[in-house]
Amino acid sequence: MNDLIIKQGKHINGDVIDIVINGGRVTAVGPEAAAGLPSIKEIDLHGHYYVSAGWIDAHTHCYPQSPLYYDDPDLIGAASGVTTVVDAGSTGADDIDDFYAMTRKAKTHVYALLNISRTGICCQNELADMAQINNEHLQDAIRRHKGFIIGLKARMSQSVVGENGLQPLIKAKIMQKANGLPLMVHIGNPPPHLEEMADLLTKGDIITHCFNGKPNRILDEAGNLKPAIQRALARGVMLDVGHGTESLSFSIAEQAIKFGAHPHMISSDIYQRNRVGGPVHSLATVMTKFLNLGLSPEYILNCVTINAANLLHLPHKGRLERGCDGDITIFDLKNQRIELVDAEGQIRIGTQQFVPIATVIAGVHIVVAENVTKKNMSVENTPAKNATTNRSPLNGIPL
């Protein structure tokens, strides 16, 4: 008896496929792959909705006890079409144990990028005191939470580092060598200057807030891609959107994409304030903004599935393949007018949007929108085990 069968979902390439999940993993996928197979639960999409590997939001802030940037992992995750969220530096070595314990209660898969400051983001300038960067404590935290801590985070803007300039990043690169984890670097207002930071980064490092409109943007005054960024990309440095409250400019993103500087990951930098009040709202909203900027649905999906899984070393996620985690996002691509706002207040009118319909996590937890009609999607439990279906609204997402 399989845990879950999803029938007649649309792949983004147009194929209609079945997905079979058992023991938390995908066991079969393809046209009529579920024919004749029994299951405890069955979702029939009747060829109406799309299916993909579960979406991964690679830059969030979801430590509920954080004094500045916080949210509930399941509100920004399972309730919004996202099966995996990565907290980007809210916690450091001092509070990672508490964060880890909290995440065990979430339906959504939660991982952490450990702040190089032992205090995490307890204040806006956590890297202004170099004494807070303690390699011994950081490495010990990584050993304690191997598999949960999947990278490091350094916020390299003037308001964070104070008078320390490049020194926190130099120290981060030294600490990184001891564990080999990816390093995500936040860029904001200088100093330090982006060119200096980019020259320190190596293959697999991630520049987040890559399309911000601040002085530390990736384009020069003439609108060309800065040489330091060109060199970094050639070395294998990656670009992450990290929309956030202040860090996505439609104009910068549009121009950068024209130069071939496509994002490798599309993430939200979401927390309670910019989820409720905007301009972020959800990962789906951020994905929709990039539809309006000309990226294809296939490319955007790769940025929140296979690309994110590869860059963050999550080998069983991001793929709709046998043996991968049974995390599935069911969604629609609706052709309808939508007003989109970037972090600078610029408004664009979109004509198509990503709309999450349901989230399946490990083939067990199913969050389904209440107003999805049975004509288009049905969720049934077989009589064998009388399991119940979790039916809860996708908070704030228009259907």
PDB file of C-alpha atoms in Angstrom, residues 9 35 52 59 85 92 132-133 150 194 232 302 348 354 368 372:
ATOM      1  CA  GLY A   9      -0.925  16.307 -12.852  1.00  0.00           C
ATOM      2  CA  ALA A  35      -2.240   2.555 -12.889  1.00  0.00           C
ATOM      3  CA  SER A  52       6.604  20.084  -9.719  1.00  0.00           C
ATOM      4  CA  HIS A  59      16.418  32.827   1.735  1.00  0.00           C
ATOM      5  CA  VAL A  85      12.529  26.921   3.679  1.00  0.00           C
ATOM      6  CA  GLY A  92      24.135  32.119  15.154  1.00  0.00           C
ATOM      7  CA  GLN A 132      31.193  38.118  17.950  1.00  0.00           C
ATOM      8  CA  ILE A 133      32.810  36.108  15.130  1.00  0.00           C
ATOM      9  CA  ILE A 150      23.678  23.714   5.335  1.00  0.00           C
ATOM     10  CA  LEU A 194      30.759  45.150  -3.998  1.00  0.00           C
ATOM     11  CA  ALA A 232      32.921  36.220 -10.132  1.00  0.00           C
ATOM     12  CA  ASN A 302      14.358  25.402 -11.874  1.00  0.00           C
ATOM     13  CA  ARG A 348       4.491  46.613 -13.305  1.00  0.00           C
ATOM     14  CA  PHE A 354       2.031  31.397 -10.226  1.00  0.00           C
ATOM     15  CA  VAL A 368      -4.968  22.111   0.276  1.00  0.00           C
ATOM     16  CA  VAL A 372     -10.312  24.163  -5.007  1.00  0.00           C
TER      17      VAL A 372
END
